[in-house]
mmCIF file of C-alpha atoms in Angstrom:
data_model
loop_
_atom_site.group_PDB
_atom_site.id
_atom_site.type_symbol
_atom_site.label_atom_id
_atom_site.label_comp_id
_atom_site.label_asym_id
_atom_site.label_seq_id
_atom_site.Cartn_x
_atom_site.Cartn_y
_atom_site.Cartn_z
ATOM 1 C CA UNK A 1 0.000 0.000 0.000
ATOM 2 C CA UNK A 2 2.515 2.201 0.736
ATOM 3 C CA UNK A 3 4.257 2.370 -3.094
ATOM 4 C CA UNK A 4 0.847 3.180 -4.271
ATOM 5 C CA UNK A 5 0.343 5.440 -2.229
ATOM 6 C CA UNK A 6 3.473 7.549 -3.138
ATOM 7 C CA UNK A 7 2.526 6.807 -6.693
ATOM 8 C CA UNK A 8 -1.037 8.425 -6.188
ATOM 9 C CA UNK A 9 0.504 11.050 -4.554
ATOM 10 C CA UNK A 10 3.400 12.116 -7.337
ATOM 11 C CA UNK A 11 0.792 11.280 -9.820
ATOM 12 C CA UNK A 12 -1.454 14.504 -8.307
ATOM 13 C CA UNK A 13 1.597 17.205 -8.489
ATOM 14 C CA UNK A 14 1.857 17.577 -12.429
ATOM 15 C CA UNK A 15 -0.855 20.096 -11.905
ATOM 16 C CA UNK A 16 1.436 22.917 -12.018
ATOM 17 C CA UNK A 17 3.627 21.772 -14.681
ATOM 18 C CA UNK A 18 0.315 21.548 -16.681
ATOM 19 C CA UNK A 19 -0.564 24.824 -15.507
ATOM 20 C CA UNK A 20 2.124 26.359 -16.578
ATOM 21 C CA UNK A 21 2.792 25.024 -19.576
ATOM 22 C CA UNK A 22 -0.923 25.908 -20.606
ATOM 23 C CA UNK A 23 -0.143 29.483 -19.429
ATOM 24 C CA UNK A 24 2.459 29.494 -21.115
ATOM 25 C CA UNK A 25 0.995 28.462 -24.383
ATOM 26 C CA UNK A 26 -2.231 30.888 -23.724
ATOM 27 C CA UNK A 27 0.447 33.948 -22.910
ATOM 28 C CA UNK A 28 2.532 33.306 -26.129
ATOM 29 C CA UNK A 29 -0.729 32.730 -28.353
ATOM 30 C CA UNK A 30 -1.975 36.403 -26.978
ATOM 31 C CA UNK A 31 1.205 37.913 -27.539
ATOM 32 C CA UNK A 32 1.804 36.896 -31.061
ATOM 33 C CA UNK A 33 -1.984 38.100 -31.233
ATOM 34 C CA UNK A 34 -1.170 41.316 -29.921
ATOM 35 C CA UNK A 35 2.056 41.837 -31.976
ATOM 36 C CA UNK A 36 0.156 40.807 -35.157
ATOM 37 C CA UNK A 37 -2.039 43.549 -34.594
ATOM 38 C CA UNK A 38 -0.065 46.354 -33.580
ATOM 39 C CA UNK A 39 1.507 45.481 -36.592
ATOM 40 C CA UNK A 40 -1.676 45.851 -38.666
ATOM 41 C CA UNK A 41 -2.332 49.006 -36.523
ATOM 42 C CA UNK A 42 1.475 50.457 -37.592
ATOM 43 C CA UNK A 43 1.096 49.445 -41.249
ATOM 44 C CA UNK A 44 -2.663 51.060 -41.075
ATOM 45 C CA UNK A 45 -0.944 54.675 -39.832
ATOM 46 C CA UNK A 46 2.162 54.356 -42.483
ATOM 47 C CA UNK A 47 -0.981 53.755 -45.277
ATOM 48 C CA UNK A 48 -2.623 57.020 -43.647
ATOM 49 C CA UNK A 49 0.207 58.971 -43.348
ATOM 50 C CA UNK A 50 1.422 57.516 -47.495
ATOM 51 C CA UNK A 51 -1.841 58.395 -48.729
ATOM 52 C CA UNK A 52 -1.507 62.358 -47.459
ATOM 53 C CA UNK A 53 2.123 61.946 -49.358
ATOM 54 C CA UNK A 54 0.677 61.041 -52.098
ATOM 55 C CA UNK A 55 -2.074 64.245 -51.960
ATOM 56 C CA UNK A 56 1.356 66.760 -51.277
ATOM 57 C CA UNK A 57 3.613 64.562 -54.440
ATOM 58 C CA UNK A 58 0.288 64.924 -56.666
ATOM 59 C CA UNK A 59 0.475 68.647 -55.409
ATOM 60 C CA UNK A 60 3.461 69.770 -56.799
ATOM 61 C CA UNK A 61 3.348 68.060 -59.864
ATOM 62 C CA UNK A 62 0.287 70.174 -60.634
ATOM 63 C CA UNK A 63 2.600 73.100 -59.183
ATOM 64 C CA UNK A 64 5.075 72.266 -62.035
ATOM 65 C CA UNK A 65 2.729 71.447 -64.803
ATOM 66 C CA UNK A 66 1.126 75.400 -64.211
ATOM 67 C CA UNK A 67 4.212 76.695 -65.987
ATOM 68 C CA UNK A 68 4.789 75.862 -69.642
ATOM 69 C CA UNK A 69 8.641 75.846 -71.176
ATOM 70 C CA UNK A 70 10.506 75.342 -67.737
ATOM 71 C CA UNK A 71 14.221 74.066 -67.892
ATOM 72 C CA UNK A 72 15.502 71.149 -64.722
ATOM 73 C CA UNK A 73 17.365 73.895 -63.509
ATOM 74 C CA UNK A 74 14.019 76.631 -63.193
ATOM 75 C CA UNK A 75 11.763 73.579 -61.555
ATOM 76 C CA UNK A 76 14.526 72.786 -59.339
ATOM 77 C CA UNK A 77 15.558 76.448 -58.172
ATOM 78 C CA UNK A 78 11.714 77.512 -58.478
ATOM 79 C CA UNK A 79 10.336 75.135 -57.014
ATOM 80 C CA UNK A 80 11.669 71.937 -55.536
ATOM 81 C CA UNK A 81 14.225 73.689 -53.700
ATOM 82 C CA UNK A 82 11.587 75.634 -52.056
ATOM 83 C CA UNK A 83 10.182 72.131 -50.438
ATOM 84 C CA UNK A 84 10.796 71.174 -46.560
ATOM 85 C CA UNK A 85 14.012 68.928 -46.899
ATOM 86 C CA UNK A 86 16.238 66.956 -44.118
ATOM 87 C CA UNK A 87 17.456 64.170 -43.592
ATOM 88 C CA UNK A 88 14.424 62.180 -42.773
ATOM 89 C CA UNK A 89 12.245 63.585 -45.195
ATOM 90 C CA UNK A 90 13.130 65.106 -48.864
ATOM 91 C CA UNK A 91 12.454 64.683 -52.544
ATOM 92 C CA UNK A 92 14.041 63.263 -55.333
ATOM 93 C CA UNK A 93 13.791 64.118 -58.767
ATOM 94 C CA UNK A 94 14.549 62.323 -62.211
ATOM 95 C CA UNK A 95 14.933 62.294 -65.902
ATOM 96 C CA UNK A 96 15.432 59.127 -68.127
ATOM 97 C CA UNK A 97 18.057 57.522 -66.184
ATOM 98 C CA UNK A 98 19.718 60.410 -64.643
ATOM 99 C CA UNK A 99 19.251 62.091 -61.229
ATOM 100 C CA UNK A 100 18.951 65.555 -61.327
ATOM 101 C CA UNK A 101 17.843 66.381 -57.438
ATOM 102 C CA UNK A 102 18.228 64.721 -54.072
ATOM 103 C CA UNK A 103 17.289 66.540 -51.176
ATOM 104 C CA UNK A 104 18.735 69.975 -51.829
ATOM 105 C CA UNK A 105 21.551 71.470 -53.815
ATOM 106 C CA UNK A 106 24.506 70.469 -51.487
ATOM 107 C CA UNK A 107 23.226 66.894 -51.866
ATOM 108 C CA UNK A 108 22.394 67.060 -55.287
ATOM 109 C CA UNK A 109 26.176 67.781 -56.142
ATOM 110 C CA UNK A 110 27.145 64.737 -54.394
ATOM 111 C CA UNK A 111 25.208 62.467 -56.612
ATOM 112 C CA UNK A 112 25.651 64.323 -59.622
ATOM 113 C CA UNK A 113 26.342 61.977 -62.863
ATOM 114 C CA UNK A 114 24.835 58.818 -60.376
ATOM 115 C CA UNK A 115 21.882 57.168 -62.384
ATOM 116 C CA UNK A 116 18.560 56.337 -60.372
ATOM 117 C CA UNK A 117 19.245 53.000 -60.579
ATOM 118 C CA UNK A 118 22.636 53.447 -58.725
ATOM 119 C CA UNK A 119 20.942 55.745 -56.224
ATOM 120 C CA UNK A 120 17.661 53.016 -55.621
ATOM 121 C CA UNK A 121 20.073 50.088 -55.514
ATOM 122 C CA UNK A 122 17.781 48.157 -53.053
ATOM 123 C CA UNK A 123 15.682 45.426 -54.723
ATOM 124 C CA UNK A 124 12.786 47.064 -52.987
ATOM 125 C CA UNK A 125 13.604 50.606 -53.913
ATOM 126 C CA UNK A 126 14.237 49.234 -57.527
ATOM 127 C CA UNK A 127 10.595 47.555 -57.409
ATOM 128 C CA UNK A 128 9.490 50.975 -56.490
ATOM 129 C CA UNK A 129 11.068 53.103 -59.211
ATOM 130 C CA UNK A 130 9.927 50.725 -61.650
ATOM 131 C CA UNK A 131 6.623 50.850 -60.822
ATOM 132 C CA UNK A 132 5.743 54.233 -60.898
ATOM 133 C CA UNK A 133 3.602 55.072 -63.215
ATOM 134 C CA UNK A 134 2.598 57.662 -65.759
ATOM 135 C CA UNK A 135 0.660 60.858 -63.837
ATOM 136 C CA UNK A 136 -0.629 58.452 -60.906
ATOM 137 C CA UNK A 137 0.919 58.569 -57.358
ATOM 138 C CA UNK A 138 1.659 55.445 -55.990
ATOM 139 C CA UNK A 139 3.196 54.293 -52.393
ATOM 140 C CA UNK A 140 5.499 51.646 -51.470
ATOM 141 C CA UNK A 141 7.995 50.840 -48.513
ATOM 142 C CA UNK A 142 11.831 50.970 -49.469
ATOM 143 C CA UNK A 143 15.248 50.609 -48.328
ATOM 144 C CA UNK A 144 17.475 53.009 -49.021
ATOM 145 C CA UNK A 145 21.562 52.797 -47.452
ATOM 146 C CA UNK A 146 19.687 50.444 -44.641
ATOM 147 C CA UNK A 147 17.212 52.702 -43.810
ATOM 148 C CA UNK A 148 13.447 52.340 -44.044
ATOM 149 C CA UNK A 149 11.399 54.943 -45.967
ATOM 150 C CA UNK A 150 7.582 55.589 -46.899
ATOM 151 C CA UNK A 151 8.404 56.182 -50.749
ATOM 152 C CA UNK A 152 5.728 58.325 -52.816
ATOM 153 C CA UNK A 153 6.126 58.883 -56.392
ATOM 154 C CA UNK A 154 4.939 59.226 -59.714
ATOM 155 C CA UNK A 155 6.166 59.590 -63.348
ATOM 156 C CA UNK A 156 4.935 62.173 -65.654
ATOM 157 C CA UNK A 157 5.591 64.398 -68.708
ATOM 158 C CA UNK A 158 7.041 67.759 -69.282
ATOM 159 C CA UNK A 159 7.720 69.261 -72.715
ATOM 160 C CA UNK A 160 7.801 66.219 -74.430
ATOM 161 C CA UNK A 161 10.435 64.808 -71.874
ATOM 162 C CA UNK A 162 9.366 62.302 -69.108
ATOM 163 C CA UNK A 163 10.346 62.806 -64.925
ATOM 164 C CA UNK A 164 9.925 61.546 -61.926
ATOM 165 C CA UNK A 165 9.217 63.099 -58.969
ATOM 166 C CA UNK A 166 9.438 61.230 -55.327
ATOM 167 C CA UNK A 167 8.971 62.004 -51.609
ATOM 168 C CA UNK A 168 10.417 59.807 -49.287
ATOM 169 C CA UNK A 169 9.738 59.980 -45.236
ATOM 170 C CA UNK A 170 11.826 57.736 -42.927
ATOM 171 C CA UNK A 171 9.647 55.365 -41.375
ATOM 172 C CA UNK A 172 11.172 55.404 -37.930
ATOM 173 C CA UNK A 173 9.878 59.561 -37.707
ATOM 174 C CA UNK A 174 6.711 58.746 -38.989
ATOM 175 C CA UNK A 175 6.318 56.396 -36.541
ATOM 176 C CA UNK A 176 8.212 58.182 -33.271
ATOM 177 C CA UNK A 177 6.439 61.320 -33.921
ATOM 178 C CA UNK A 178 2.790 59.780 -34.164
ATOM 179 C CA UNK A 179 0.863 60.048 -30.701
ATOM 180 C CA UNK A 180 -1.250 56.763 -32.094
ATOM 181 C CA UNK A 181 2.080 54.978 -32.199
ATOM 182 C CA UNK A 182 3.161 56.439 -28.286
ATOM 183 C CA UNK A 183 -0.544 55.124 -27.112
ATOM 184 C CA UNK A 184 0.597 52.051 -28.661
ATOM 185 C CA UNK A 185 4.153 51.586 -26.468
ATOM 186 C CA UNK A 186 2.004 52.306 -23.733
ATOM 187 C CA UNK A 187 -0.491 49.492 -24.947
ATOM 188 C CA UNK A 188 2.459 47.103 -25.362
ATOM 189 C CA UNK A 189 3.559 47.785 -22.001
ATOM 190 C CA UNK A 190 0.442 47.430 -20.479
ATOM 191 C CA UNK A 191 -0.377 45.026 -22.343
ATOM 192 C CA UNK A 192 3.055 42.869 -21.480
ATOM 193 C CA UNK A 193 2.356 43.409 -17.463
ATOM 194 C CA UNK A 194 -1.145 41.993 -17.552
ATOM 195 C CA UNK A 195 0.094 39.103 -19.469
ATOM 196 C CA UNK A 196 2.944 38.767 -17.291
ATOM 197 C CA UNK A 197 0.224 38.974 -13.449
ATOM 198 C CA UNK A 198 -2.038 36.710 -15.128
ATOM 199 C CA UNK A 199 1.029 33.975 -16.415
ATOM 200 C CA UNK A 200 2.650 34.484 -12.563
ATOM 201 C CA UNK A 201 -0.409 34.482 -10.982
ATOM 202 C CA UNK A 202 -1.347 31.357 -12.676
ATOM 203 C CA UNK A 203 1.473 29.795 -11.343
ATOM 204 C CA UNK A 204 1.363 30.673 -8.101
ATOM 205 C CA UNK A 205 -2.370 29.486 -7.951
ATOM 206 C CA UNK A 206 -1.588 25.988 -9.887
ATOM 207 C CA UNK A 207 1.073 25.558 -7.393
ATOM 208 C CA UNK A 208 -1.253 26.426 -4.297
ATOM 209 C CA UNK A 209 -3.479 24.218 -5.647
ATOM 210 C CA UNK A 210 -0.957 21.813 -6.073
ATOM 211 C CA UNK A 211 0.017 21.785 -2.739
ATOM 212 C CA UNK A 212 -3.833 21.610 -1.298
ATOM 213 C CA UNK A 213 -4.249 18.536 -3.567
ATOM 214 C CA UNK A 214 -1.352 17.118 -1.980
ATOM 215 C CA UNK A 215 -2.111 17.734 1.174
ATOM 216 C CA UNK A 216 -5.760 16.202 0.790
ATOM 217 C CA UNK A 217 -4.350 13.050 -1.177
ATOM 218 C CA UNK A 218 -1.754 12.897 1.717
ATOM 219 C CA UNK A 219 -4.349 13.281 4.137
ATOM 220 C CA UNK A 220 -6.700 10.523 2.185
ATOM 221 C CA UNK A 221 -4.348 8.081 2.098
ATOM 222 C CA UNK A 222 -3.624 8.582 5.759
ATOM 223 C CA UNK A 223 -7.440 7.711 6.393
ATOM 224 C CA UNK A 224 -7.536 4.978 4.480
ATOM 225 C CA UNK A 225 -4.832 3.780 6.111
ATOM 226 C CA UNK A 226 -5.625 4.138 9.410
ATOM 227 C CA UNK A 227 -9.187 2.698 8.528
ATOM 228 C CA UNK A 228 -7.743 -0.249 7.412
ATOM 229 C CA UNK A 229 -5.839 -0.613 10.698
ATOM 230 C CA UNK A 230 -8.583 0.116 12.568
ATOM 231 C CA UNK A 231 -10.566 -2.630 10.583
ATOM 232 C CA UNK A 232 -7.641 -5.526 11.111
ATOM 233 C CA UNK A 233 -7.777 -3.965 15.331
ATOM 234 C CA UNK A 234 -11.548 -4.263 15.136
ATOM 235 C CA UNK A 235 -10.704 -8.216 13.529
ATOM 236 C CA UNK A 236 -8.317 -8.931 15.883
ATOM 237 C CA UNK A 237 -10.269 -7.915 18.865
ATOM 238 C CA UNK A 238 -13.361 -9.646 17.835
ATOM 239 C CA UNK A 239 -11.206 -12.311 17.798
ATOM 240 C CA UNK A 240 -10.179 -12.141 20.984
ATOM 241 C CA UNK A 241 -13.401 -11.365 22.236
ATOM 242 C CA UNK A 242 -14.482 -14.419 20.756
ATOM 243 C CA UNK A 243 -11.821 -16.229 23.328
ATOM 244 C CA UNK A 244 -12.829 -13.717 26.111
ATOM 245 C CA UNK A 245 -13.742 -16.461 29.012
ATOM 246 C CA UNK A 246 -16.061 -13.490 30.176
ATOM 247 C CA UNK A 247 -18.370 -14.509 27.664
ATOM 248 C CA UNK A 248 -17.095 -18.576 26.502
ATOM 249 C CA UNK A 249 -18.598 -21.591 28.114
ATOM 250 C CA UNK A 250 -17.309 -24.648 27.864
ATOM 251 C CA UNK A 251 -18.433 -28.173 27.824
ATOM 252 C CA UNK A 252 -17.916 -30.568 30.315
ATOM 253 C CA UNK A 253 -16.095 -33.177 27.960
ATOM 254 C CA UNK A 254 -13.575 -30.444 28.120
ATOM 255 C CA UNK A 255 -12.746 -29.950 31.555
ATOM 256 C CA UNK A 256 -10.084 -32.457 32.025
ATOM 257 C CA UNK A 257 -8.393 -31.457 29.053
ATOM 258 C CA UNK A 258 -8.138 -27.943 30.863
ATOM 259 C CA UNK A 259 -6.495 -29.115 33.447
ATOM 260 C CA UNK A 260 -4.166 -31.723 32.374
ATOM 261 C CA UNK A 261 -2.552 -28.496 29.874
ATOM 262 C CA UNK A 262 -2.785 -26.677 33.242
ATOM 263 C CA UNK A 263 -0.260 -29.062 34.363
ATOM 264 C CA UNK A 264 1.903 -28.956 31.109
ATOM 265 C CA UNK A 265 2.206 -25.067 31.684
ATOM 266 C CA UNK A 266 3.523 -26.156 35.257
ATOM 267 C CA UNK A 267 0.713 -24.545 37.123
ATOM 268 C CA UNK A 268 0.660 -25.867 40.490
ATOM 269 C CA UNK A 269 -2.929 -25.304 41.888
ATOM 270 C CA UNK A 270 -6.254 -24.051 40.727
ATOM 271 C CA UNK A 271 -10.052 -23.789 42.565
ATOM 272 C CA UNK A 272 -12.689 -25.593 41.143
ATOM 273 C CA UNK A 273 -16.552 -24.385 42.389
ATOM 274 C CA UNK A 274 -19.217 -26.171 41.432
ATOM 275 C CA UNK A 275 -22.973 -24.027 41.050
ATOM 276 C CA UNK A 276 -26.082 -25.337 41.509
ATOM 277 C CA UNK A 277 -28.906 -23.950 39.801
ATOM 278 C CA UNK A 278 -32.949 -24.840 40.226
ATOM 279 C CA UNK A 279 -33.283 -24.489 36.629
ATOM 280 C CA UNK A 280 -31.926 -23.296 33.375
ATOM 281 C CA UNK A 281 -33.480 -19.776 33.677
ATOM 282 C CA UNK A 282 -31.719 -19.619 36.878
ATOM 283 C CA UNK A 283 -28.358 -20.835 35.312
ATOM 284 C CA UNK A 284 -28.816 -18.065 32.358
ATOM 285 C CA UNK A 285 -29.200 -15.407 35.029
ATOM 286 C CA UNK A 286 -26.152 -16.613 36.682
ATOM 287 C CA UNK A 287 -23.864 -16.837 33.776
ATOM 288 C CA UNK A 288 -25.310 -12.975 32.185
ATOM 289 C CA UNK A 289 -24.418 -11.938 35.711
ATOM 290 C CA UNK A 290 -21.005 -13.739 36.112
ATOM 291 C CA UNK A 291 -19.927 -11.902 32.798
ATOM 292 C CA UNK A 292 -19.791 -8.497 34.866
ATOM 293 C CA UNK A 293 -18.705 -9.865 38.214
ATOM 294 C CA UNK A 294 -16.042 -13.017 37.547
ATOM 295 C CA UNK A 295 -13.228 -11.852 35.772
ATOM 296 C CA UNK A 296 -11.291 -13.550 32.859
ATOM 297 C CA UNK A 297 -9.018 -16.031 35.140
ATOM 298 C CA UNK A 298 -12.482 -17.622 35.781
ATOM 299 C CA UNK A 299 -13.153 -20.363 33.421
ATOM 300 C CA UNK A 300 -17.089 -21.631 32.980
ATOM 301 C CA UNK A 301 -17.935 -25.297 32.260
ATOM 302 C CA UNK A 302 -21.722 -26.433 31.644
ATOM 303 C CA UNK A 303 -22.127 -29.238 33.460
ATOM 304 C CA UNK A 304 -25.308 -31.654 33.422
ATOM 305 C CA UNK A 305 -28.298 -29.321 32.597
ATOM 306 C CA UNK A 306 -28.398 -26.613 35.147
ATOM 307 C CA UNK A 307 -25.062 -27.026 36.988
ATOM 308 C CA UNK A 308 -22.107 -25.200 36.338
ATOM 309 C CA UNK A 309 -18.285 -25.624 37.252
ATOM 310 C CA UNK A 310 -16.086 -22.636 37.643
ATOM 311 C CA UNK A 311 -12.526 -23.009 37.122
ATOM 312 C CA UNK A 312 -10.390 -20.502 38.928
ATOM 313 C CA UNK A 313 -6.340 -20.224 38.243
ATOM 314 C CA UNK A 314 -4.304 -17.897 40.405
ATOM 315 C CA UNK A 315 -7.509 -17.359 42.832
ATOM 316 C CA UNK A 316 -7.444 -18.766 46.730
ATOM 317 C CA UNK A 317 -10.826 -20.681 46.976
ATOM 318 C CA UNK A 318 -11.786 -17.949 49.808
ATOM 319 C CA UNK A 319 -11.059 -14.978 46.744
ATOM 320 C CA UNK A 320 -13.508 -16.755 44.518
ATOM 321 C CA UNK A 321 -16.465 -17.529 47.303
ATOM 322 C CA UNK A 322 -16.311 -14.041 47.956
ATOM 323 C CA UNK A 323 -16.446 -13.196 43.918
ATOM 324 C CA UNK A 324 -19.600 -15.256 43.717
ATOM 325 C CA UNK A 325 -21.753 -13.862 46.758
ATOM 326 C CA UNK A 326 -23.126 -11.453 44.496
ATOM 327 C CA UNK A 327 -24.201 -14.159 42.215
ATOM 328 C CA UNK A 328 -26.089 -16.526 45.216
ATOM 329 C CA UNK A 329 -29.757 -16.031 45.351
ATOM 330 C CA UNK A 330 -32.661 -18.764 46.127
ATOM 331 C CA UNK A 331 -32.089 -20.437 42.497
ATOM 332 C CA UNK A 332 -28.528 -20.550 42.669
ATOM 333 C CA UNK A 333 -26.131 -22.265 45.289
ATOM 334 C CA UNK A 334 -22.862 -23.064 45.618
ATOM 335 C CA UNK A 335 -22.958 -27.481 45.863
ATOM 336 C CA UNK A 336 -19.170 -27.531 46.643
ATOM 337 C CA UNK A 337 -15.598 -25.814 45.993
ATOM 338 C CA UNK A 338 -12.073 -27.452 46.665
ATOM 339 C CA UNK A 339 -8.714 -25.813 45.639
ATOM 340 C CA UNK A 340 -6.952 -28.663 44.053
ATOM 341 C CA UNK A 341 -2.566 -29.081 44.110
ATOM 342 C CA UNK A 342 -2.800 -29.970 39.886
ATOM 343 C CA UNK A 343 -1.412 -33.679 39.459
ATOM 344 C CA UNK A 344 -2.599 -36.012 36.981
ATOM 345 C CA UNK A 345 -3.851 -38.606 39.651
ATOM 346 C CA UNK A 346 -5.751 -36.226 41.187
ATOM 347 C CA UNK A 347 -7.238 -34.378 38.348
ATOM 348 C CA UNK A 348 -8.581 -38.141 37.212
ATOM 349 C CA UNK A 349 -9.975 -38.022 41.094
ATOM 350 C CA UNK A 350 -11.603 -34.900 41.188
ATOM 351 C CA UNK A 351 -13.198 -36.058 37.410
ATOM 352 C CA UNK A 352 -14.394 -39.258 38.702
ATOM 353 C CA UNK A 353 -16.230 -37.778 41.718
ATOM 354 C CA UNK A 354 -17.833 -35.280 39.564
ATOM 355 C CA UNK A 355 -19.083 -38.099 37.364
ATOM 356 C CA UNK A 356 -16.999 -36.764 33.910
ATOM 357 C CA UNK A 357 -14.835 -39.164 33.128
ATOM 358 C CA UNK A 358 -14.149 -40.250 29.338
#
């Protein structure tokens, strides 16, 4: 009993392994939920933000279109280099395969001679460029010198010759300068503590519970256990009650055997009373009564119908008389008594004269 009961009992503690893995698992899930989203919500404000791009590119095309018979040089001086430029956010413009602005005039003369294609090397910025198309803004995402920009551009035509005009915006300042995005840090972080109370707080409850389940499976066990040796107690005294000579009488075919083992177990003398009783309703009151008052060195024998021998071991014959005064009424009387030195010969005497002999 005892292995299975350790075996029921580490069987019950994988709750909190179990727990934890599953919140775990549930934390993770809701995290890549949230981050999936807030990357939906970040690509929805880049869109927003592209689409107003697009509005201000489409702008000053029409601004450059007003005036017939312009050269680069006049749209560039008259207008481009009029345009908001810096280093997160400026325009480039383009004819054939030549670039012929980039930010502002200082930049410009650094990539003088380059061709677009040199200056949009990235395969995503190349994608871009060649997907502009003729006198319709379109938007993409780009890389340009490892740095992320929200490109907006469009190709269109000028006396016969064929530009095009971008805006780029770095990503990172669209992003860091939107309060929608600073809500959103604050989201994540909020966000990230709940999820982190409810995964540590699920542990420390699985492993409270843990512990109570323990204990009650502990405790359990212990009850069964101490039921069963109550039960085998319960057995072994109903056993012995079963032997109690408070409540066992014998036969008289017996009572020479008694005494005879008496003398194998070297006991040297015993009493031997003999009861007389009118009739057997007298003898059943005397024996329910002798049950209380006679105590287990006291041995009873049926003898004849109504009579009954008592035999006494470690009692003087005077100890016992006294013992059964209690027990004497006008149906009962004591025939004889003797206290006997135990030897064979005179156990066969003392048989004979009671008229028991085998």
């Amino acid at each position: 009993m005892g292995r299975n009961k350790k075996y029921k009992l580490k069987k019950k503690r994988g709750i909190f392994a179990l727990t934890t893995i599953f919140a775990i698992a549930v934390v993770a899930i809701c995290c890549a939920f949230a981050w999936y989203q807030l990357i939906n919500i970040e690509q929805g404000i880049l869109d927003v933000c592209a689409t107003q791009q697009d509005a201000y590119v489409q702008l000053v095309v029409d601004q450059i279109n007003l005036k017939e018979n312009r050269d680069d040089e006049e749209i560039i001086t008259d207008i481009l280099s009029t345009l908001d430029s810096s280093s997160n956010k400026y325009w480039t413009f383009s004819k054939d395969r030549s670039m012929l602005f980039v930010k502002d005039v200082i930049e410009t003369n650094r990539y003088k001679g380059l061709t677009v294609i040199s200056y949009y090397d990235s395969k995503s910025a190349k994608q871009f460029l060649e997907g502009l198309r003729l006198d319709e803004v379109i938007h993409r995402n780009i890389e340009i010198n490892d740095k992320e920009y929200v490109a907006s551009g469009v190709a269109f035509n000028y006396d016969g010759e064929e530009y095009r005009l971008c805006l780029l915006t770095n990503k990172d300042v669209i992003l860091n300068n939107n309060r929608f995005m600073v809500a959103k840090f604050e989201a994540i972080i909020l966000v990230g503590f709940m999820l982190i109370i409810v995964l540590v707080g699920s542990m420390l409850f699985a492993r409270k519970l843990e512990n109570k389940n323990y204990e009650i499976a502990k405790r359990d066990a212990d009850i069964r256990e101490l039921n069963e040796n109550v039960t085998q107690l319960n057995e072994l005294l109903a056993q012995k009650e079963h032997f109690n000579t408070r409540y066992q009488i014998w036969s008289q075919d017996v009572v020479d055997d008694f005494l005879h083992k008496l003398i194998g177990k070297k006991v040297r003398t015993a009493t031997l009373i003999k009861i007389n009783c009118e009739d057997e309703l007298a003898k059943f009151d005397f024996l329910e009564r002798a049950c209380v008052l006679l105590d287990k060195k006291i041995l009873r024998f049926a003898i004849k119908d109504t009579d009954v021998l008592l035999l006494a071991i470690q009692h003087k014959e005077y100890e016992v008389k006294n013992m059964l005064e209690p027990l004497l009424n006008y149906g009962v009387k004591l025939e004889n008594s003797c206290e006997l030195e135990l030897s064979h010969e005179v156990v066969n005497a003392y048989i004979r004269t009671l008229g028991m002999e085998k």
